[in-house]
PDB file of C-alpha atoms in Angstrom:
ATOM      1  CA  MET K   1      -0.003   0.003   0.001  1.00 43.00           C
ATOM      2  CA  ASN K   2       1.360   3.386  -0.949  1.00 40.00           C
ATOM      3  CA  THR K   3       0.385   6.174   1.474  1.00 42.00           C
ATOM      4  CA  SER K   4       0.447   9.852   0.661  1.00 44.00           C
ATOM      5  CA  ALA K   5       1.511  11.156   4.077  1.00 47.00           C
ATOM      6  CA  ALA K   6       5.051  12.472   4.492  1.00 51.00           C
ATOM      7  CA  PRO K   7       7.365  10.504   6.826  1.00 62.00           C
ATOM      8  CA  ARG K   8       6.696  11.396  10.453  1.00 86.00           C
ATOM      9  CA  TRP K   9       8.936   8.903  12.197  1.00 97.00           C
ATOM     10  CA  ARG K  10      12.569   7.953  11.726  1.00 97.00           C
ATOM     11  CA  HIS K  11      12.287   4.510  13.288  1.00 98.00           C
ATOM     12  CA  ALA K  12       9.204   2.516  14.274  1.00 98.00           C
ATOM     13  CA  VAL K  13       8.939  -0.768  16.172  1.00 98.00           C
ATOM     14  CA  VAL K  14       6.002  -3.006  15.258  1.00 98.00           C
ATOM     15  CA  THR K  15       5.358  -5.909  17.619  1.00 98.00           C
ATOM     16  CA  GLY K  16       3.455  -8.650  15.822  1.00 98.00           C
ATOM     17  CA  GLY K  17       4.829  -7.201  12.601  1.00 98.00           C
ATOM     18  CA  ALA K  18       4.806 -10.548  10.797  1.00 98.00           C
ATOM     19  CA  GLY K  19       1.077 -10.938  11.351  1.00 97.00           C
ATOM     20  CA  PHE K  20      -1.758  -9.951   9.061  1.00 97.00           C
ATOM     21  CA  VAL K  21      -2.305  -6.299  10.047  1.00 98.00           C
ATOM     22  CA  GLY K  22       1.228  -5.907  11.394  1.00 98.00           C
ATOM     23  CA  SER K  23       2.871  -6.776   8.077  1.00 98.00           C
ATOM     24  CA  HIS K  24       0.685  -4.255   6.244  1.00 98.00           C
ATOM     25  CA  LEU K  25       1.730  -1.663   8.813  1.00 98.00           C
ATOM     26  CA  CYS K  26       5.390  -2.478   8.191  1.00 98.00           C
ATOM     27  CA  ALA K  27       4.854  -2.017   4.441  1.00 98.00           C
ATOM     28  CA  ALA K  28       3.066   1.314   4.870  1.00 98.00           C
ATOM     29  CA  LEU K  29       5.766   2.672   7.192  1.00 98.00           C
ATOM     30  CA  LEU K  30       8.537   1.618   4.822  1.00 97.00           C
ATOM     31  CA  ASP K  31       6.658   3.296   1.963  1.00 96.00           C
ATOM     32  CA  GLN K  32       6.619   6.516   3.995  1.00 95.00           C
ATOM     33  CA  GLY K  33      10.382   6.399   4.488  1.00 96.00           C
ATOM     34  CA  THR K  34      10.340   5.139   8.087  1.00 97.00           C
ATOM     35  CA  ASP K  35      12.861   2.540   9.233  1.00 97.00           C
ATOM     36  CA  VAL K  36      11.071  -0.449  10.769  1.00 98.00           C
ATOM     37  CA  THR K  37      11.998  -3.052  13.351  1.00 98.00           C
ATOM     38  CA  CYS K  38       9.525  -5.945  13.302  1.00 98.00           C
ATOM     39  CA  ILE K  39       9.347  -8.046  16.473  1.00 98.00           C
ATOM     40  CA  ASP K  40       7.437 -11.318  16.213  1.00 98.00           C
ATOM     41  CA  ASP K  41       7.744 -14.796  17.699  1.00 97.00           C
ATOM     42  CA  LEU K  42       5.969 -16.302  14.651  1.00 97.00           C
ATOM     43  CA  SER K  43       3.493 -18.142  16.876  1.00 95.00           C
ATOM     44  CA  THR K  44       0.704 -16.853  14.647  1.00 95.00           C
ATOM     45  CA  GLY K  45       2.565 -14.586  12.199  1.00 95.00           C
ATOM     46  CA  ALA K  46       4.476 -15.849   9.184  1.00 95.00           C
ATOM     47  CA  GLN K  47       7.878 -14.939   7.816  1.00 95.00           C
ATOM     48  CA  GLN K  48       6.442 -15.019   4.284  1.00 95.00           C
ATOM     49  CA  ASN K  49       4.357 -11.946   5.213  1.00 97.00           C
ATOM     50  CA  ILE K  50       7.532  -9.905   5.659  1.00 97.00           C
ATOM     51  CA  ALA K  51       9.652 -11.656   3.012  1.00 96.00           C
ATOM     52  CA  PRO K  52       9.391  -8.688   0.584  1.00 95.00           C
ATOM     53  CA  PHE K  53      11.043  -6.403   3.167  1.00 97.00           C
ATOM     54  CA  LEU K  54      13.900  -8.607   4.334  1.00 95.00           C
ATOM     55  CA  GLY K  55      16.290  -7.284   1.691  1.00 90.00           C
ATOM     56  CA  SER K  56      15.770  -3.672   2.721  1.00 95.00           C
ATOM     57  CA  GLN K  57      18.429  -1.977   4.844  1.00 95.00           C
ATOM     58  CA  ARG K  58      15.628  -0.034   6.525  1.00 97.00           C
ATOM     59  CA  PHE K  59      13.903  -3.186   7.784  1.00 98.00           C
ATOM     60  CA  THR K  60      15.036  -5.344  10.707  1.00 98.00           C
ATOM     61  CA  PHE K  61      13.383  -8.533  11.891  1.00 98.00           C
ATOM     62  CA  GLN K  62      13.764  -9.743  15.466  1.00 97.00           C
ATOM     63  CA  ARG K  63      12.302 -13.131  16.271  1.00 97.00           C
ATOM     64  CA  ALA K  64      11.341 -12.540  19.880  1.00 97.00           C
ATOM     65  CA  ASN K  65       8.435 -12.946  22.280  1.00 97.00           C
ATOM     66  CA  ALA K  66       6.951  -9.640  23.417  1.00 97.00           C
ATOM     67  CA  CYS K  67       6.237 -11.231  26.793  1.00 97.00           C
ATOM     68  CA  ARG K  68       9.955 -10.856  27.502  1.00 97.00           C
ATOM     69  CA  PRO K  69      11.726  -7.477  27.800  1.00 97.00           C
ATOM     70  CA  LEU K  70      12.228  -5.863  24.411  1.00 97.00           C
ATOM     71  CA  GLU K  71      15.649  -4.580  23.389  1.00 95.00           C
ATOM     72  CA  VAL K  72      16.215  -2.272  20.437  1.00 97.00           C
ATOM     73  CA  ASP K  73      19.723  -0.843  20.068  1.00 94.00           C
ATOM     74  CA  ARG K  74      18.878   2.415  18.293  1.00 95.00           C
ATOM     75  CA  PRO K  75      16.517   5.349  18.934  1.00 97.00           C
ATOM     76  CA  VAL K  76      12.813   4.671  18.465  1.00 98.00           C
ATOM     77  CA  ASP K  77      10.112   7.299  18.020  1.00 97.00           C
ATOM     78  CA  LEU K  78       7.054   5.083  17.421  1.00 98.00           C
ATOM     79  CA  VAL K  79       5.998   1.779  19.004  1.00 98.00           C
ATOM     80  CA  LEU K  80       2.984  -0.027  17.521  1.00 98.00           C
ATOM     81  CA  HIS K  81       1.945  -2.920  19.766  1.00 98.00           C
ATOM     82  CA  PHE K  82       0.157  -5.417  17.521  1.00 98.00           C
ATOM     83  CA  ALA K  83       1.479  -8.660  18.982  1.00 98.00           C
ATOM     84  CA  SER K  84      -1.405 -10.962  19.911  1.00 96.00           C
ATOM     85  CA  PRO K  85      -3.242 -13.989  18.600  1.00 93.00           C
ATOM     86  CA  ALA K  86      -6.291 -12.366  17.005  1.00 91.00           C
ATOM     87  CA  SER K  87      -8.328 -15.096  15.321  1.00 88.00           C
ATOM     88  CA  PRO K  88     -10.575 -17.542  17.181  1.00 88.00           C
ATOM     89  CA  ALA K  89      -8.512 -20.493  15.943  1.00 89.00           C
ATOM     90  CA  ASP K  90      -5.386 -18.931  17.458  1.00 92.00           C
ATOM     91  CA  TYR K  91      -6.577 -17.549  20.774  1.00 92.00           C
ATOM     92  CA  LEU K  92      -8.552 -20.714  21.564  1.00 92.00           C
ATOM     93  CA  ARG K  93      -5.410 -22.737  20.814  1.00 94.00           C
ATOM     94  CA  LEU K  94      -3.133 -20.360  22.740  1.00 95.00           C
ATOM     95  CA  PRO K  95      -5.273 -19.043  25.607  1.00 96.00           C
ATOM     96  CA  VAL K  96      -2.527 -18.391  28.162  1.00 97.00           C
ATOM     97  CA  HIS K  97      -0.173 -16.907  25.570  1.00 97.00           C
ATOM     98  CA  THR K  98      -2.976 -14.586  24.465  1.00 96.00           C
ATOM     99  CA  LEU K  99      -3.503 -13.338  28.025  1.00 97.00           C
ATOM    100  CA  GLU K 100       0.235 -12.961  28.624  1.00 97.00           C
ATOM    101  CA  THR K 101       0.715 -11.009  25.400  1.00 97.00           C
ATOM    102  CA  GLY K 102      -2.060  -8.629  26.376  1.00 97.00           C
ATOM    103  CA  SER K 103      -0.558  -8.116  29.831  1.00 98.00           C
ATOM    104  CA  LEU K 104       3.200  -8.788  29.915  1.00 98.00           C
ATOM    105  CA  GLY K 105       3.578  -7.990  26.223  1.00 98.00           C
ATOM    106  CA  THR K 106       1.790  -4.673  26.579  1.00 98.00           C
ATOM    107  CA  ARG K 107       3.895  -3.829  29.638  1.00 98.00           C
ATOM    108  CA  ASN K 108       7.122  -4.535  27.757  1.00 98.00           C
ATOM    109  CA  ALA K 109       6.071  -2.578  24.684  1.00 98.00           C
ATOM    110  CA  LEU K 110       5.088   0.352  26.896  1.00 98.00           C
ATOM    111  CA  ALA K 111       8.452   0.153  28.665  1.00 98.00           C
ATOM    112  CA  LEU K 112      10.213   0.334  25.302  1.00 98.00           C
ATOM    113  CA  ALA K 113       8.203   3.432  24.382  1.00 98.00           C
ATOM    114  CA  ARG K 114       8.876   5.005  27.786  1.00 98.00           C
ATOM    115  CA  ASP K 115      12.616   4.370  27.591  1.00 97.00           C
ATOM    116  CA  HIS K 116      12.821   5.928  24.116  1.00 97.00           C
ATOM    117  CA  GLN K 117      10.252   8.672  24.757  1.00 97.00           C
ATOM    118  CA  ALA K 118       8.347   7.334  21.755  1.00 98.00           C
ATOM    119  CA  ARG K 119       4.700   7.551  20.766  1.00 98.00           C
ATOM    120  CA  PHE K 120       2.921   4.284  21.675  1.00 98.00           C
ATOM    121  CA  VAL K 121      -0.192   2.882  19.982  1.00 98.00           C
ATOM    122  CA  LEU K 122      -2.041  -0.179  21.313  1.00 98.00           C
ATOM    123  CA  ALA K 123      -3.998  -2.369  18.926  1.00 98.00           C
ATOM    124  CA  SER K 124      -7.222  -3.080  20.761  1.00 98.00           C
ATOM    125  CA  THR K 125     -10.361  -4.595  19.302  1.00 96.00           C
ATOM    126  CA  SER K 126     -14.109  -4.328  18.959  1.00 94.00           C
ATOM    127  CA  GLU K 127     -14.187  -7.485  21.090  1.00 94.00           C
ATOM    128  CA  VAL K 128     -13.860  -5.250  24.167  1.00 95.00           C
ATOM    129  CA  TYR K 129     -17.566  -4.524  23.597  1.00 95.00           C
ATOM    130  CA  GLY K 130     -18.413  -8.239  23.858  1.00 91.00           C
ATOM    131  CA  ASP K 131     -21.950  -9.080  22.748  1.00 90.00           C
ATOM    132  CA  PRO K 132     -23.059  -5.437  22.769  1.00 91.00           C
ATOM    133  CA  GLN K 133     -26.342  -4.158  24.140  1.00 93.00           C
ATOM    134  CA  ARG K 134     -25.759  -0.768  22.500  1.00 92.00           C
ATOM    135  CA  HIS K 135     -25.773  -0.470  18.725  1.00 92.00           C
ATOM    136  CA  PRO K 136     -23.731   0.873  17.033  1.00 94.00           C
ATOM    137  CA  GLN K 137     -20.861   0.844  19.509  1.00 94.00           C
ATOM    138  CA  SER K 138     -19.248   4.134  20.511  1.00 96.00           C
ATOM    139  CA  GLU K 139     -16.078   4.479  22.555  1.00 97.00           C
ATOM    140  CA  ASP K 140     -17.937   5.456  25.734  1.00 96.00           C
ATOM    141  CA  TYR K 141     -19.797   2.113  25.827  1.00 96.00           C
ATOM    142  CA  TRP K 142     -18.262  -0.213  28.449  1.00 95.00           C
ATOM    143  CA  GLY K 143     -19.346  -3.436  26.792  1.00 91.00           C
ATOM    144  CA  ASN K 144     -21.022  -6.709  27.690  1.00 93.00           C
ATOM    145  CA  VAL K 145     -18.237  -9.272  28.092  1.00 92.00           C
ATOM    146  CA  ASN K 146     -18.324 -12.742  29.648  1.00 93.00           C
ATOM    147  CA  PRO K 147     -15.068 -12.793  31.674  1.00 94.00           C
ATOM    148  CA  VAL K 148     -14.916 -16.608  31.866  1.00 94.00           C
ATOM    149  CA  GLY K 149     -16.278 -17.609  28.466  1.00 91.00           C
ATOM    150  CA  PRO K 150     -14.179 -19.181  25.682  1.00 89.00           C
ATOM    151  CA  ARG K 151     -13.614 -15.784  24.030  1.00 91.00           C
ATOM    152  CA  SER K 152     -12.607 -14.125  27.298  1.00 93.00           C
ATOM    153  CA  VAL K 153      -8.900 -14.799  26.858  1.00 95.00           C
ATOM    154  CA  TYR K 154      -8.863 -12.399  23.918  1.00 95.00           C
ATOM    155  CA  ASP K 155     -11.518  -9.961  25.143  1.00 96.00           C
ATOM    156  CA  GLU K 156     -10.028  -9.546  28.611  1.00 97.00           C
ATOM    157  CA  ALA K 157      -6.423  -9.434  27.362  1.00 97.00           C
ATOM    158  CA  LYS K 158      -7.338  -6.429  25.236  1.00 97.00           C
ATOM    159  CA  ARG K 159      -9.393  -4.809  27.996  1.00 97.00           C
ATOM    160  CA  PHE K 160      -6.470  -5.177  30.389  1.00 98.00           C
ATOM    161  CA  GLY K 161      -4.096  -3.838  27.761  1.00 98.00           C
ATOM    162  CA  GLU K 162      -6.264  -0.732  27.434  1.00 98.00           C
ATOM    163  CA  ALA K 163      -6.274  -0.253  31.214  1.00 98.00           C
ATOM    164  CA  LEU K 164      -2.499  -0.681  31.437  1.00 98.00           C
ATOM    165  CA  THR K 165      -1.909   1.736  28.557  1.00 98.00           C
ATOM    166  CA  THR K 166      -4.161   4.311  30.197  1.00 98.00           C
ATOM    167  CA  ALA K 167      -2.395   3.866  33.541  1.00 98.00           C
ATOM    168  CA  GLU K 168       1.060   4.207  31.982  1.00 97.00           C
ATOM    169  CA  ALA K 169       0.051   7.469  30.329  1.00 97.00           C
ATOM    170  CA  GLY K 170      -1.280   8.874  33.568  1.00 95.00           C
ATOM    171  CA  ALA K 171       1.435   7.604  35.905  1.00 96.00           C
ATOM    172  CA  ASN K 172       4.540   7.931  33.748  1.00 95.00           C
ATOM    173  CA  GLY K 173       3.591  10.406  31.035  1.00 95.00           C
ATOM    174  CA  VAL K 174       3.999   7.990  28.112  1.00 97.00           C
ATOM    175  CA  ASP K 175       2.486   9.410  24.901  1.00 98.00           C
ATOM    176  CA  THR K 176      -0.116   6.721  24.247  1.00 98.00           C
ATOM    177  CA  GLY K 177      -2.981   6.013  21.886  1.00 98.00           C
ATOM    178  CA  ILE K 178      -5.502   3.175  21.688  1.00 98.00           C
ATOM    179  CA  VAL K 179      -7.210   2.021  18.478  1.00 98.00           C
ATOM    180  CA  ARG K 180     -10.117  -0.408  18.520  1.00 98.00           C
ATOM    181  CA  LEU K 181     -10.131  -2.359  15.259  1.00 98.00           C
ATOM    182  CA  PHE K 182     -13.332  -3.784  13.798  1.00 96.00           C
ATOM    183  CA  ASN K 183     -13.234  -6.889  11.555  1.00 93.00           C
ATOM    184  CA  THR K 184     -10.324  -6.048   9.298  1.00 97.00           C
ATOM    185  CA  TYR K 185      -9.788  -8.280   6.248  1.00 97.00           C
ATOM    186  CA  GLY K 186      -7.579  -8.468   3.176  1.00 98.00           C
ATOM    187  CA  PRO K 187      -4.536 -10.187   1.664  1.00 97.00           C
ATOM    188  CA  ARG K 188      -2.266 -12.204   3.987  1.00 96.00           C
ATOM    189  CA  MET K 189      -5.098 -13.637   6.033  1.00 95.00           C
ATOM    190  CA  ARG K 190      -4.890 -17.383   6.582  1.00 93.00           C
ATOM    191  CA  GLY K 191      -7.613 -19.562   5.150  1.00 89.00           C
ATOM    192  CA  TYR K 192      -7.958 -21.607   8.326  1.00 91.00           C
ATOM    193  CA  ASP K 193      -7.792 -18.855  10.949  1.00 88.00           C
ATOM    194  CA  GLY K 194     -11.475 -19.185  11.825  1.00 87.00           C
ATOM    195  CA  ARG K 195     -12.633 -15.753  10.664  1.00 92.00           C
ATOM    196  CA  ALA K 196     -15.531 -15.470   8.246  1.00 93.00           C
ATOM    197  CA  VAL K 197     -13.931 -13.748   5.235  1.00 96.00           C
ATOM    198  CA  PRO K 198     -10.949 -16.089   4.698  1.00 96.00           C
ATOM    199  CA  THR K 199     -13.049 -19.134   5.600  1.00 96.00           C
ATOM    200  CA  PHE K 200     -15.747 -18.287   3.064  1.00 97.00           C
ATOM    201  CA  ILE K 201     -13.212 -17.452   0.336  1.00 98.00           C
ATOM    202  CA  ARG K 202     -11.263 -20.668   0.922  1.00 97.00           C
ATOM    203  CA  GLN K 203     -14.429 -22.747   0.845  1.00 97.00           C
ATOM    204  CA  ALA K 204     -15.843 -21.011  -2.247  1.00 97.00           C
ATOM    205  CA  LEU K 205     -12.625 -21.418  -4.240  1.00 97.00           C
ATOM    206  CA  ALA K 206     -12.542 -25.114  -3.303  1.00 96.00           C
ATOM    207  CA  GLY K 207     -16.189 -25.595  -4.268  1.00 96.00           C
ATOM    208  CA  GLU K 208     -17.085 -26.544  -0.706  1.00 97.00           C
ATOM    209  CA  PRO K 209     -20.233 -25.454   1.149  1.00 97.00           C
ATOM    210  CA  LEU K 210     -19.798 -22.162   2.990  1.00 97.00           C
ATOM    211  CA  THR K 211     -20.302 -22.823   6.702  1.00 96.00           C
ATOM    212  CA  VAL K 212     -22.510 -20.080   8.151  1.00 95.00           C
ATOM    213  CA  THR K 213     -22.983 -20.186  11.906  1.00 92.00           C
ATOM    214  CA  GLY K 214     -26.421 -19.962  13.457  1.00 93.00           C
ATOM    215  CA  ASP K 215     -29.040 -18.526  11.125  1.00 95.00           C
ATOM    216  CA  GLY K 216     -26.543 -16.141   9.529  1.00 93.00           C
ATOM    217  CA  ARG K 217     -28.374 -13.029  10.685  1.00 94.00           C
ATOM    218  CA  GLN K 218     -25.558 -11.859  12.973  1.00 93.00           C
ATOM    219  CA  THR K 219     -23.815  -8.804  11.557  1.00 90.00           C
ATOM    220  CA  ARG K 220     -20.233  -7.659  11.186  1.00 92.00           C
ATOM    221  CA  SER K 221     -18.669  -4.477   9.792  1.00 92.00           C
ATOM    222  CA  LEU K 222     -15.876  -5.303   7.365  1.00 96.00           C
ATOM    223  CA  CYS K 223     -12.980  -2.877   6.930  1.00 98.00           C
ATOM    224  CA  TYR K 224     -10.373  -3.457   4.235  1.00 98.00           C
ATOM    225  CA  VAL K 225      -6.844  -3.600   5.603  1.00 98.00           C
ATOM    226  CA  ASP K 226      -5.562  -0.577   3.650  1.00 98.00           C
ATOM    227  CA  ASP K 227      -8.247   1.564   5.276  1.00 98.00           C
ATOM    228  CA  THR K 228      -7.452   0.163   8.711  1.00 98.00           C
ATOM    229  CA  VAL K 229      -3.726   0.851   8.322  1.00 98.00           C
ATOM    230  CA  ARG K 230      -4.418   4.387   7.153  1.00 98.00           C
ATOM    231  CA  GLY K 231      -6.494   4.936  10.285  1.00 98.00           C
ATOM    232  CA  ILE K 232      -3.858   3.455  12.588  1.00 98.00           C
ATOM    233  CA  LEU K 233      -1.155   5.728  11.189  1.00 98.00           C
ATOM    234  CA  ALA K 234      -3.467   8.737  11.416  1.00 98.00           C
ATOM    235  CA  ALA K 235      -4.018   7.928  15.103  1.00 98.00           C
ATOM    236  CA  ALA K 236      -0.271   7.459  15.607  1.00 98.00           C
ATOM    237  CA  ALA K 237       0.428  10.857  14.019  1.00 97.00           C
ATOM    238  CA  SER K 238      -2.142  12.577  16.248  1.00 97.00           C
ATOM    239  CA  ASP K 239      -2.144  13.419  19.942  1.00 95.00           C
ATOM    240  CA  LEU K 240      -5.375  11.456  20.408  1.00 97.00           C
ATOM    241  CA  ARG K 241      -5.161   9.175  23.427  1.00 96.00           C
ATOM    242  CA  GLY K 242      -8.357   7.321  22.558  1.00 93.00           C
ATOM    243  CA  PRO K 243      -9.677   4.765  22.511  1.00 98.00           C
ATOM    244  CA  VAL K 244     -10.884   5.391  18.966  1.00 98.00           C
ATOM    245  CA  ASN K 245     -12.921   3.021  16.810  1.00 98.00           C
ATOM    246  CA  LEU K 246     -11.498   2.145  13.390  1.00 98.00           C
ATOM    247  CA  GLY K 247     -13.940   0.182  11.280  1.00 97.00           C
ATOM    248  CA  ASN K 248     -16.562   0.293   8.592  1.00 97.00           C
ATOM    249  CA  PRO K 249     -19.972   1.553   9.770  1.00 96.00           C
ATOM    250  CA  VAL K 250     -21.722  -0.423   7.010  1.00 95.00           C
ATOM    251  CA  GLU K 251     -23.067  -3.703   8.415  1.00 94.00           C
ATOM    252  CA  ILE K 252     -23.465  -6.976   6.578  1.00 95.00           C
ATOM    253  CA  THR K 253     -25.011 -10.218   7.811  1.00 96.00           C
ATOM    254  CA  MET K 254     -22.954 -13.368   7.640  1.00 95.00           C
ATOM    255  CA  LEU K 255     -25.450 -14.900   5.243  1.00 96.00           C
ATOM    256  CA  GLU K 256     -25.211 -11.866   2.946  1.00 97.00           C
ATOM    257  CA  LEU K 257     -21.425 -12.097   3.123  1.00 97.00           C
ATOM    258  CA  ALA K 258     -21.496 -15.779   2.176  1.00 97.00           C
ATOM    259  CA  HIS K 259     -23.682 -15.101  -0.875  1.00 97.00           C
ATOM    260  CA  LEU K 260     -21.482 -12.158  -1.899  1.00 97.00           C
ATOM    261  CA  VAL K 261     -18.327 -14.297  -1.743  1.00 97.00           C
ATOM    262  CA  VAL K 262     -20.020 -16.984  -3.861  1.00 97.00           C
ATOM    263  CA  GLU K 263     -20.995 -14.321  -6.399  1.00 97.00           C
ATOM    264  CA  LEU K 264     -17.555 -12.705  -6.567  1.00 97.00           C
ATOM    265  CA  THR K 265     -15.691 -16.010  -6.852  1.00 97.00           C
ATOM    266  CA  GLY K 266     -18.096 -17.414  -9.448  1.00 97.00           C
ATOM    267  CA  SER K 267     -18.343 -20.502  -7.269  1.00 96.00           C
ATOM    268  CA  ARG K 268     -21.098 -23.084  -7.305  1.00 96.00           C
ATOM    269  CA  SER K 269     -20.821 -23.546  -3.560  1.00 96.00           C
ATOM    270  CA  THR K 270     -23.932 -23.752  -1.425  1.00 96.00           C
ATOM    271  CA  VAL K 271     -24.438 -22.588   2.152  1.00 95.00           C
ATOM    272  CA  ARG K 272     -24.427 -24.983   5.097  1.00 95.00           C
ATOM    273  CA  PHE K 273     -25.584 -23.824   8.510  1.00 96.00           C
ATOM    274  CA  ILE K 274     -23.607 -24.945  11.553  1.00 94.00           C
ATOM    275  CA  GLU K 275     -23.804 -24.350  15.295  1.00 93.00           C
ATOM    276  CA  ARG K 276     -23.067 -20.822  16.403  1.00 89.00           C
ATOM    277  CA  PRO K 277     -20.064 -20.433  18.763  1.00 85.00           C
ATOM    278  CA  THR K 278     -20.557 -19.565  22.437  1.00 85.00           C
ATOM    279  CA  ASP K 279     -20.716 -15.796  23.112  1.00 77.00           C
ATOM    280  CA  ASP K 280     -20.648 -14.991  19.403  1.00 82.00           C
ATOM    281  CA  PRO K 281     -21.804 -11.350  19.136  1.00 84.00           C
ATOM    282  CA  ALA K 282     -25.180 -10.810  17.490  1.00 85.00           C
ATOM    283  CA  VAL K 283     -24.210  -7.407  16.096  1.00 87.00           C
ATOM    284  CA  ARG K 284     -21.005  -5.502  15.480  1.00 90.00           C
ATOM    285  CA  CYS K 285     -20.881  -1.986  14.063  1.00 92.00           C
ATOM    286  CA  PRO K 286     -18.655   0.957  15.005  1.00 96.00           C
ATOM    287  CA  ASP K 287     -19.681   4.496  15.611  1.00 97.00           C
ATOM    288  CA  ILE K 288     -16.757   6.305  13.927  1.00 98.00           C
ATOM    289  CA  THR K 289     -17.779   9.860  14.782  1.00 98.00           C
ATOM    290  CA  LEU K 290     -14.584  10.334  16.793  1.00 98.00           C
ATOM    291  CA  ALA K 291     -12.303   9.053  14.012  1.00 98.00           C
ATOM    292  CA  ARG K 292     -14.062  11.237  11.455  1.00 98.00           C
ATOM    293  CA  GLY K 293     -13.820  14.326  13.621  1.00 98.00           C
ATOM    294  CA  LYS K 294     -10.357  13.966  15.161  1.00 97.00           C
ATOM    295  CA  LEU K 295      -8.495  11.996  12.474  1.00 98.00           C
ATOM    296  CA  GLN K 296     -10.461  12.965   9.346  1.00 97.00           C
ATOM    297  CA  TRP K 297     -10.623   9.229   8.692  1.00 98.00           C
ATOM    298  CA  GLU K 298     -13.252   6.939   7.291  1.00 97.00           C
ATOM    299  CA  PRO K 299     -13.125   3.817   5.100  1.00 98.00           C
ATOM    300  CA  ARG K 300     -12.821   4.260   1.356  1.00 97.00           C
ATOM    301  CA  VAL K 301     -12.814   0.685   0.011  1.00 97.00           C
ATOM    302  CA  THR K 302     -16.233  -0.904  -0.524  1.00 95.00           C
ATOM    303  CA  ALA K 303     -16.952  -4.490   0.461  1.00 95.00           C
ATOM    304  CA  HIS K 304     -17.206  -5.493  -3.207  1.00 96.00           C
ATOM    305  CA  GLU K 305     -13.809  -4.007  -4.045  1.00 97.00           C
ATOM    306  CA  GLY K 306     -12.072  -5.216  -0.899  1.00 98.00           C
ATOM    307  CA  LEU K 307     -13.389  -8.753  -1.303  1.00 98.00           C
ATOM    308  CA  ARG K 308     -12.430  -8.733  -4.995  1.00 98.00           C
ATOM    309  CA  ARG K 309      -8.826  -7.848  -4.070  1.00 98.00           C
ATOM    310  CA  THR K 310      -8.747 -10.428  -1.284  1.00 98.00           C
ATOM    311  CA  ILE K 311     -10.168 -13.171  -3.500  1.00 98.00           C
ATOM    312  CA  GLY K 312      -7.533 -12.310  -6.131  1.00 97.00           C
ATOM    313  CA  TRP K 313      -4.791 -12.745  -3.537  1.00 97.00           C
ATOM    314  CA  PHE K 314      -6.166 -16.123  -2.458  1.00 96.00           C
ATOM    315  CA  ARG K 315      -6.360 -17.238  -6.094  1.00 96.00           C
ATOM    316  CA  GLN K 316      -2.693 -16.336  -6.618  1.00 93.00           C
ATOM    317  CA  ARG K 317      -1.737 -18.305  -3.523  1.00 89.00           C
ATOM    318  CA  LEU K 318      -3.569 -21.372  -4.781  1.00 84.00           C
ATOM    319  CA  ALA K 319      -1.928 -21.059  -8.210  1.00 80.00           C
ATOM    320  CA  ALA K 320       1.591 -20.693  -6.793  1.00 67.00           C
TER     321      ALA K 320
END
């Protein structure tokens, strides 16, 4: 992705930089002229996501676990903390690691920012709202989260990370920001990560039935990764502490999404309904008034266009 903003940072650290969103952040920062250090333990990220950058003198990869103290041997002026299992398949497989990354990992990333007097941005999530009783969700809504349910390891890790980030700003004066990401999708997602978009695309391209949970009426708000990255960097370049929602305010039901993927792939796949997961939110839609007003940000890529690009990427992967 090529961004139009002038370089604002000399050197950025991206934890989780080999992951889906993290690798797109690395690319955008490099495009802006920023040197990047990517820190990732590859527990859920993939080295192939950052392979295009490995030959650049402005890109450094450290294979390291953010739950241990982070060491960077040159000045840093931006820390983006994106290390965390983020898909259901990952955080259900790695529940303790997910909680530790949200707690110890956030503490270590904050310490790095504090030591370098760098701007710090925490990647939080719409999951902090749980199964919301307010719709759409604005940043002043405290959420409806089951603290001991199967999704709690991810929800509560992010909620704790937000609390720790807020405390660090107040107690130690760290320049912090919090972004709450809503259902980002795009190239570099894994077909088996448990999220709807890559699952549906993988199934449609294979001619398999698309597995829709429940009755398919539950909604999500899909934001293409280029738009999400643009919003993250806008938040990083601002003095906004947040939290601030970054997502697409246009809702789509899971059944509508399944039919759209079938249409765009030209597949003959049918839909098969399966049991809905425990604590699966019935609705998900961001109120982005704050992002529009403070960051002059809103999504630009439509669902049709974003899915078309994502399907094209998956096709190339299958042909390789």
